[in-house]
Amino acid sequence: MARELLTARLESKECISEVAQCYHFVFVLDELESFLYAAGQFVSGVALDAKGKMQTRAYSLASAANGNKFELCVNRVEEGFFSNHLADLPDLPIGGTIQIHGPHGHFILHEPITDSILVATGTGVAPMRGYLQWLFPEGGPDRSNGKQIWLVYGTRHESDIYYRAEFEALAARVPNFHYLPTLSRAEKSWTGLRGHVQEHVVRIIEERAARLGEPLPELPPDPALLQSELNFDIYTYICGLNEMVSGVRERLSALGWHKKQIVFERYD
Ligand SMILES: Cc1cc2nc3c(=O)[nH]c(=O)nc-3n(C[C@H](O)[C@H](O)[C@H](O)COP(=O)(O)OP(=O)(O)OC[C@H]3O[C@@H](n4cnc5c(N)ncnc54)[C@H](O)[C@@H]3O)c2cc1C
């Protein structure tokens, strides 16, 4: 089926980590009045490569719906086609265009909102930023229902904690949002969390269960249960490369989590 292609005009481009070569982009769809999507969805970028072959790559929307604009967070991949096509869009004069179709995907928040653990590494933080903008819009209605929302963000070095200032400001503004960046190769001076995201996710779950006086489930829920009988009070949303996503899913399964409570998006 032919998809309707939209022309997205670059409005701004910012390198948010020189070391990791990560870029934040704002695009405008001039032909639309509004671009409607659910936070967490992605767009597909389309372009001809050097051999004249049409290439398509998915990119998570790094913002909540906002008029006819959308934002992306993209790492330049060495020798990669589309990530370089994006990262090389000229800054001066700004205004290059790309072709996209979408929105697509089902990596979206379950409603009504429950306690939620958002787990990301690298640019997997993009859909989480969209979720957080939707849950806690600045000057808008809080959609979190007062539920606890954790963002566990894993990366190697302090220099590649994307959007750190934004998430710290949000955590300072909103008492039920908890920001937990963790570094796997932290420098000595780092005073925050260390290690991989999995360990911190497990700790959050154990501490929450203790606080609520709930035992951790010892057995996985009966797979024969109908969707309508499932009533979860917490979900985990995971986004990043497959190795991390699988690692977190395995730890949650071992804790007795139902697979429907574990929502994930894999980038590779
Ligand atoms: C649903 C979905 C959402 C995505 N959202 C984002 C996003 O928000 N931001 C983002 O940066 N990427 C995202 N990706 C990954 C993106 O689609 C591309 O795979 C990535 O940009 C590399 O494309 P490329 O054309 O530059 O590299 P290619 O030319 O496809 O690949 C070149 C080489 O790099 C390797 N490679 C491919 N992807 C990666 C990677 N992510 N990291 C390291 N090596 C890689 C390949 O194995 C290959 O050897 C998403 C993927 C999916 C499926």
Tab-separated table of C-alpha atoms and ligand atoms in Angstrom:
chain	number	residue	atom	x	y	z
A	1	MET	CA	0.000	0.000	0.000
A	2	ALA	CA	1.397	3.412	-0.970
A	3	ARG	CA	1.784	5.601	2.077
A	4	GLU	CA	1.126	9.284	2.055
A	5	LEU	CA	4.468	11.046	2.218
A	6	LEU	CA	4.762	14.278	4.135
A	7	THR	CA	7.486	16.862	3.709
A	8	ALA	CA	9.028	17.862	7.021
A	9	ARG	CA	10.987	21.109	7.129
A	10	LEU	CA	13.853	21.369	9.596
A	11	GLU	CA	13.223	24.182	12.054
A	12	SER	CA	16.113	23.551	14.403
A	13	LYS	CA	18.941	21.111	14.919
A	14	GLU	CA	21.085	20.895	18.035
A	15	CYS	CA	23.940	18.568	18.857
A	16	ILE	CA	23.044	17.470	22.415
A	17	SER	CA	26.117	15.274	22.882
A	18	GLU	CA	29.287	15.821	20.876
A	19	VAL	CA	30.833	12.644	22.249
A	20	ALA	CA	27.879	10.428	21.338
A	21	GLN	CA	27.047	12.488	18.214
A	22	CYS	CA	23.427	12.806	19.247
A	23	TYR	CA	21.159	15.403	17.655
A	24	HIS	CA	17.835	16.900	18.647
A	25	PHE	CA	15.685	18.012	15.702
A	26	VAL	CA	12.514	20.065	15.432
A	27	PHE	CA	10.587	19.609	12.169
A	28	VAL	CA	7.509	21.406	10.848
A	29	LEU	CA	4.896	19.884	8.534
A	30	ASP	CA	3.822	23.009	6.636
A	31	GLU	CA	1.070	21.175	4.732
A	32	LEU	CA	-0.739	20.165	7.958
A	33	GLU	CA	-2.479	22.260	10.574
A	34	SER	CA	-1.814	19.649	13.203
A	35	PHE	CA	0.063	16.383	13.324
A	36	LEU	CA	-1.840	14.137	15.700
A	37	TYR	CA	-0.170	11.166	17.366
A	38	ALA	CA	0.043	9.414	20.700
A	39	ALA	CA	3.231	10.018	22.688
A	40	GLY	CA	5.612	7.119	22.053
A	41	GLN	CA	4.762	6.553	18.386
A	42	PHE	CA	7.318	6.869	15.589
A	43	VAL	CA	7.613	8.272	12.082
A	44	SER	CA	9.316	6.596	9.148
A	45	GLY	CA	11.894	8.644	7.271
A	46	VAL	CA	12.241	7.847	3.576
A	47	ALA	CA	15.111	8.749	1.228
A	48	LEU	CA	16.957	7.440	-1.830
A	49	ASP	CA	20.435	6.108	-1.120
A	50	ALA	CA	23.494	6.563	-3.370
A	51	LYS	CA	22.395	3.585	-5.492
A	52	GLY	CA	18.938	5.070	-6.023
A	53	LYS	CA	17.321	2.551	-3.655
A	54	MET	CA	14.516	3.814	-1.422
A	55	GLN	CA	15.486	3.452	2.236
A	56	THR	CA	13.105	3.704	5.188
A	57	ARG	CA	14.067	4.089	8.861
A	58	ALA	CA	11.909	4.482	11.948
A	59	TYR	CA	12.442	7.320	14.446
A	60	SER	CA	10.537	7.702	17.696
A	61	LEU	CA	8.761	10.989	18.195
A	62	ALA	CA	10.719	12.685	20.971
A	63	SER	CA	7.898	15.049	21.900
A	64	ALA	CA	4.178	14.992	22.680
A	65	ALA	CA	1.882	16.177	19.853
A	66	ASN	CA	2.323	19.930	19.404
A	67	GLY	CA	0.566	21.595	16.448
A	68	ASN	CA	2.232	20.730	13.149
A	69	LYS	CA	5.679	20.198	14.698
A	70	PHE	CA	7.466	17.070	15.822
A	71	GLU	CA	10.843	16.402	17.402
A	72	LEU	CA	13.400	13.630	16.961
A	73	CYS	CA	16.460	12.509	18.899
A	74	VAL	CA	18.931	10.693	16.666
A	75	ASN	CA	22.409	9.252	17.127
A	76	ARG	CA	24.748	9.426	14.181
A	77	VAL	CA	25.618	5.778	13.414
A	78	GLU	CA	29.028	5.292	11.802
A	79	GLU	CA	28.526	4.411	8.130
A	80	GLY	CA	24.780	4.518	8.694
A	81	PHE	CA	22.664	5.903	5.879
A	82	PHE	CA	19.672	7.697	7.357
A	83	SER	CA	21.151	8.857	10.647
A	84	ASN	CA	23.870	10.667	8.650
A	85	HIS	CA	21.290	12.002	6.203
A	86	LEU	CA	19.627	13.640	9.241
A	87	ALA	CA	22.746	14.679	11.103
A	88	ASP	CA	24.151	16.273	7.942
A	89	LEU	CA	21.097	18.447	7.299
A	90	PRO	CA	22.594	21.941	7.023
A	91	ASP	CA	22.333	24.329	9.981
A	92	LEU	CA	23.011	27.417	7.921
A	93	PRO	CA	20.739	28.261	6.295
A	94	ILE	CA	18.333	26.083	8.296
A	95	GLY	CA	15.351	24.712	6.406
A	96	GLY	CA	16.352	21.473	4.669
A	97	THR	CA	13.541	18.942	4.266
A	98	ILE	CA	13.015	15.212	4.685
A	99	GLN	CA	10.175	12.930	3.630
A	100	ILE	CA	8.292	11.000	6.283
A	101	HIS	CA	5.194	8.912	6.758
A	102	GLY	CA	3.354	8.121	9.953
A	103	PRO	CA	2.628	8.235	12.811
A	104	HIS	CA	3.036	4.505	13.422
A	105	GLY	CA	3.412	2.090	16.313
A	106	HIS	CA	1.854	0.861	19.520
A	107	PHE	CA	4.488	1.873	22.052
A	108	ILE	CA	2.060	4.100	23.908
A	109	LEU	CA	0.961	4.565	27.499
A	110	HIS	CA	-1.832	2.405	28.914
A	111	GLU	CA	-4.775	4.384	30.177
A	112	PRO	CA	-5.898	4.965	32.840
A	113	ILE	CA	-2.371	5.859	33.864
A	114	THR	CA	-0.881	3.599	36.543
A	115	ASP	CA	2.447	3.702	38.351
A	116	SER	CA	4.930	3.373	35.474
A	117	ILE	CA	8.616	2.624	35.153
A	118	LEU	CA	10.123	4.084	31.985
A	119	VAL	CA	13.418	2.417	31.093
A	120	ALA	CA	15.662	3.658	28.311
A	121	THR	CA	19.208	3.660	27.071
A	122	GLY	CA	20.659	5.989	24.425
A	123	THR	CA	18.127	7.502	22.047
A	124	GLY	CA	15.535	5.135	23.552
A	125	VAL	CA	14.847	8.136	25.767
A	126	ALA	CA	13.031	9.791	22.827
A	127	PRO	CA	9.574	8.239	23.349
A	128	MET	CA	9.962	8.671	27.129
A	129	ARG	CA	10.408	12.397	26.612
A	130	GLY	CA	7.164	12.336	24.627
A	131	TYR	CA	5.379	10.462	27.446
A	132	LEU	CA	6.642	12.917	30.054
A	133	GLN	CA	5.614	15.963	28.030
A	134	TRP	CA	2.145	14.438	27.684
A	135	LEU	CA	1.864	13.419	31.352
A	136	PHE	CA	3.191	16.662	32.804
A	137	PRO	CA	2.666	19.460	30.260
A	138	GLU	CA	4.119	22.752	31.390
A	139	GLY	CA	1.216	25.006	32.263
A	140	GLY	CA	-1.270	22.312	31.205
A	141	PRO	CA	-3.327	19.658	33.002
A	142	ASP	CA	-1.345	16.949	34.819
A	143	ARG	CA	-2.420	13.613	33.294
A	144	SER	CA	-0.496	11.351	35.669
A	145	ASN	CA	-3.421	10.778	38.083
A	146	GLY	CA	-0.884	11.336	40.852
A	147	LYS	CA	0.725	7.976	39.962
A	148	GLN	CA	4.434	7.413	40.493
A	149	ILE	CA	6.455	7.714	37.277
A	150	TRP	CA	10.123	6.684	37.231
A	151	LEU	CA	12.547	7.309	34.380
A	152	VAL	CA	15.542	4.981	34.597
A	153	TYR	CA	18.049	6.097	31.993
A	154	GLY	CA	21.208	4.133	31.342
A	155	THR	CA	24.278	5.256	29.495
A	156	ARG	CA	28.038	4.973	29.782
A	157	HIS	CA	29.280	8.456	30.556
A	158	GLU	CA	27.929	11.621	32.107
A	159	SER	CA	28.460	13.440	28.779
A	160	ASP	CA	25.772	11.354	27.098
A	161	ILE	CA	22.861	11.805	29.497
A	162	TYR	CA	20.479	13.314	26.962
A	163	TYR	CA	17.983	15.982	28.144
A	164	ARG	CA	19.379	15.823	31.686
A	165	ALA	CA	18.590	19.451	32.584
A	166	GLU	CA	15.020	19.049	31.326
A	167	PHE	CA	14.341	15.893	33.332
A	168	GLU	CA	15.990	17.317	36.444
A	169	ALA	CA	13.792	20.398	36.169
A	170	LEU	CA	10.724	18.181	35.760
A	171	ALA	CA	11.668	16.096	38.816
A	172	ALA	CA	12.069	19.327	40.811
A	173	ARG	CA	8.635	20.570	39.644
A	174	VAL	CA	6.656	17.315	39.944
A	175	PRO	CA	6.908	15.273	43.162
A	176	ASN	CA	5.594	12.026	41.594
A	177	PHE	CA	8.240	11.996	38.839
A	178	HIS	CA	11.531	10.321	39.725
A	179	TYR	CA	14.563	10.700	37.476
A	180	LEU	CA	17.254	8.034	37.814
A	181	PRO	CA	20.142	8.326	35.377
A	182	THR	CA	22.664	5.513	35.868
A	183	LEU	CA	26.143	5.220	34.393
A	184	SER	CA	27.846	1.953	33.470
A	185	ARG	CA	31.283	3.573	33.041
A	186	ALA	CA	31.077	6.452	35.464
A	187	GLU	CA	34.043	8.697	36.125
A	188	LYS	CA	35.222	8.864	39.762
A	189	SER	CA	33.554	12.241	40.268
A	190	TRP	CA	30.040	10.891	39.507
A	191	THR	CA	27.913	10.791	42.648
A	192	GLY	CA	24.727	9.389	41.074
A	193	LEU	CA	23.660	5.827	40.351
A	194	ARG	CA	26.001	3.326	38.756
A	195	GLY	CA	25.512	0.078	36.901
A	196	HIS	CA	22.921	-1.126	34.448
A	197	VAL	CA	19.267	-0.147	34.316
A	198	GLN	CA	18.046	-3.663	35.227
A	199	GLU	CA	19.365	-3.474	38.795
A	200	HIS	CA	17.632	-0.171	39.454
A	201	VAL	CA	14.336	-1.345	37.973
A	202	VAL	CA	14.329	-4.331	40.326
A	203	ARG	CA	15.104	-2.077	43.293
A	204	ILE	CA	12.236	0.274	42.420
A	205	ILE	CA	9.833	-2.675	42.291
A	206	GLU	CA	11.051	-4.148	45.581
A	207	GLU	CA	10.913	-0.826	47.393
A	208	ARG	CA	7.454	-0.079	46.018
A	209	ALA	CA	6.150	-3.482	47.127
A	210	ALA	CA	7.600	-2.925	50.607
A	211	ARG	CA	6.065	0.563	50.799
A	212	LEU	CA	2.641	-0.723	49.777
A	213	GLY	CA	2.977	-3.777	52.022
A	214	GLU	CA	2.457	-6.005	48.982
A	215	PRO	CA	4.357	-9.252	48.499
A	216	LEU	CA	6.152	-9.662	45.166
A	217	PRO	CA	4.283	-12.214	43.042
A	218	GLU	CA	6.026	-15.565	43.382
A	219	LEU	CA	4.554	-17.149	40.287
A	220	PRO	CA	3.868	-15.671	36.865
A	221	PRO	CA	0.164	-14.889	36.365
A	222	ASP	CA	-1.926	-17.638	34.771
A	223	PRO	CA	-1.481	-17.191	30.981
A	224	ALA	CA	-5.086	-18.343	30.506
A	225	LEU	CA	-6.391	-15.159	32.159
A	226	LEU	CA	-8.493	-13.060	29.798
A	227	GLN	CA	-7.448	-9.532	28.926
A	228	SER	CA	-10.498	-8.225	30.812
A	229	GLU	CA	-9.359	-10.074	33.955
A	230	LEU	CA	-5.954	-8.450	33.936
A	231	ASN	CA	-5.847	-5.488	36.207
A	232	PHE	CA	-2.351	-4.183	36.624
A	233	ASP	CA	-1.440	-1.311	38.905
A	234	ILE	CA	2.019	-0.886	37.383
A	235	TYR	CA	3.563	-1.132	33.896
A	236	THR	CA	7.123	-0.967	32.662
A	237	TYR	CA	7.896	0.673	29.309
A	238	ILE	CA	11.292	-0.174	27.823
A	239	CYS	CA	13.002	1.346	24.800
A	240	GLY	CA	16.463	0.918	23.301
A	241	LEU	CA	18.648	-1.730	21.756
A	242	ASN	CA	17.529	-5.346	21.952
A	243	GLU	CA	20.162	-6.507	24.421
A	244	MET	CA	18.992	-4.087	27.109
A	245	VAL	CA	15.294	-4.592	26.336
A	246	SER	CA	15.670	-8.391	26.639
A	247	GLY	CA	17.653	-8.032	29.855
A	248	VAL	CA	14.946	-5.934	31.526
A	249	ARG	CA	12.151	-8.197	30.263
A	250	GLU	CA	13.902	-11.257	31.692
A	251	ARG	CA	14.341	-9.637	35.096
A	252	LEU	CA	10.687	-8.594	35.213
A	253	SER	CA	9.492	-12.058	34.168
A	254	ALA	CA	11.631	-13.541	36.938
A	255	LEU	CA	9.828	-11.227	39.376
A	256	GLY	CA	6.485	-12.690	38.279
A	257	TRP	CA	5.420	-9.904	35.931
A	258	HIS	CA	2.843	-10.655	33.244
A	259	LYS	CA	4.038	-10.060	29.670
A	260	LYS	CA	1.228	-7.560	29.095
A	261	GLN	CA	2.676	-5.416	31.873
A	262	ILE	CA	5.925	-5.090	29.955
A	263	VAL	CA	5.615	-2.770	26.983
A	264	PHE	CA	8.696	-2.387	24.798
A	265	GLU	CA	10.176	-0.937	21.619
A	266	ARG	CA	13.385	-2.307	20.123
A	267	TYR	CA	15.582	-0.187	17.875
A	268	ASP	CA	17.551	-3.096	16.353
B	1	LIG	C1	10.557	1.727	16.071
B	1	LIG	C2	11.956	2.277	15.972
B	1	LIG	C3	12.233	3.543	16.453
B	1	LIG	C4	13.528	4.069	16.352
B	1	LIG	N1	13.774	5.282	16.874
B	1	LIG	C5	15.026	5.795	16.845
B	1	LIG	C6	15.314	7.065	17.446
B	1	LIG	O1	14.423	7.739	18.012
B	1	LIG	N2	16.588	7.530	17.364
B	1	LIG	C7	17.594	6.827	16.744
B	1	LIG	O2	18.737	7.298	16.731
B	1	LIG	N3	17.347	5.602	16.191
B	1	LIG	C8	16.088	5.093	16.210
B	1	LIG	N4	15.843	3.884	15.622
B	1	LIG	C9	16.919	3.235	14.840
B	1	LIG	C10	16.856	3.804	13.399
B	1	LIG	O3	15.680	3.349	12.748
B	1	LIG	C11	18.048	3.355	12.536
B	1	LIG	O4	18.204	1.972	12.634
B	1	LIG	C12	19.358	4.052	12.916
B	1	LIG	O5	19.240	5.461	12.796
B	1	LIG	C13	20.478	3.578	11.964
B	1	LIG	O6	20.053	3.817	10.640
B	1	LIG	P1	21.111	4.173	9.526
B	1	LIG	O7	20.375	4.210	8.215
B	1	LIG	O8	21.903	5.375	9.896
B	1	LIG	O9	22.116	2.947	9.581
B	1	LIG	P2	22.106	1.690	8.586
B	1	LIG	O10	22.646	2.139	7.266
B	1	LIG	O11	20.774	1.039	8.631
B	1	LIG	O12	23.118	0.738	9.346
B	1	LIG	C14	24.530	0.894	9.296
B	1	LIG	C15	25.174	-0.018	10.330
B	1	LIG	O13	24.898	0.414	11.656
B	1	LIG	C16	24.300	-0.624	12.436
B	1	LIG	N5	23.228	-0.006	13.237
B	1	LIG	C17	21.942	0.152	12.851
B	1	LIG	N6	21.246	0.787	13.799
B	1	LIG	C18	22.096	1.050	14.799
B	1	LIG	C19	21.958	1.692	16.052
B	1	LIG	N7	20.772	2.214	16.468
B	1	LIG	N8	23.063	1.791	16.829
B	1	LIG	C20	24.251	1.302	16.416
B	1	LIG	N9	24.433	0.663	15.237
B	1	LIG	C21	23.372	0.537	14.441
B	1	LIG	C22	23.755	-1.603	11.437
B	1	LIG	O14	23.770	-2.912	11.997
B	1	LIG	C23	24.700	-1.470	10.259
B	1	LIG	O15	25.824	-2.299	10.460
B	1	LIG	C24	14.566	3.316	15.725
B	1	LIG	C25	14.268	2.040	15.232
B	1	LIG	C26	13.000	1.526	15.356
B	1	LIG	C27	12.723	0.150	14.812
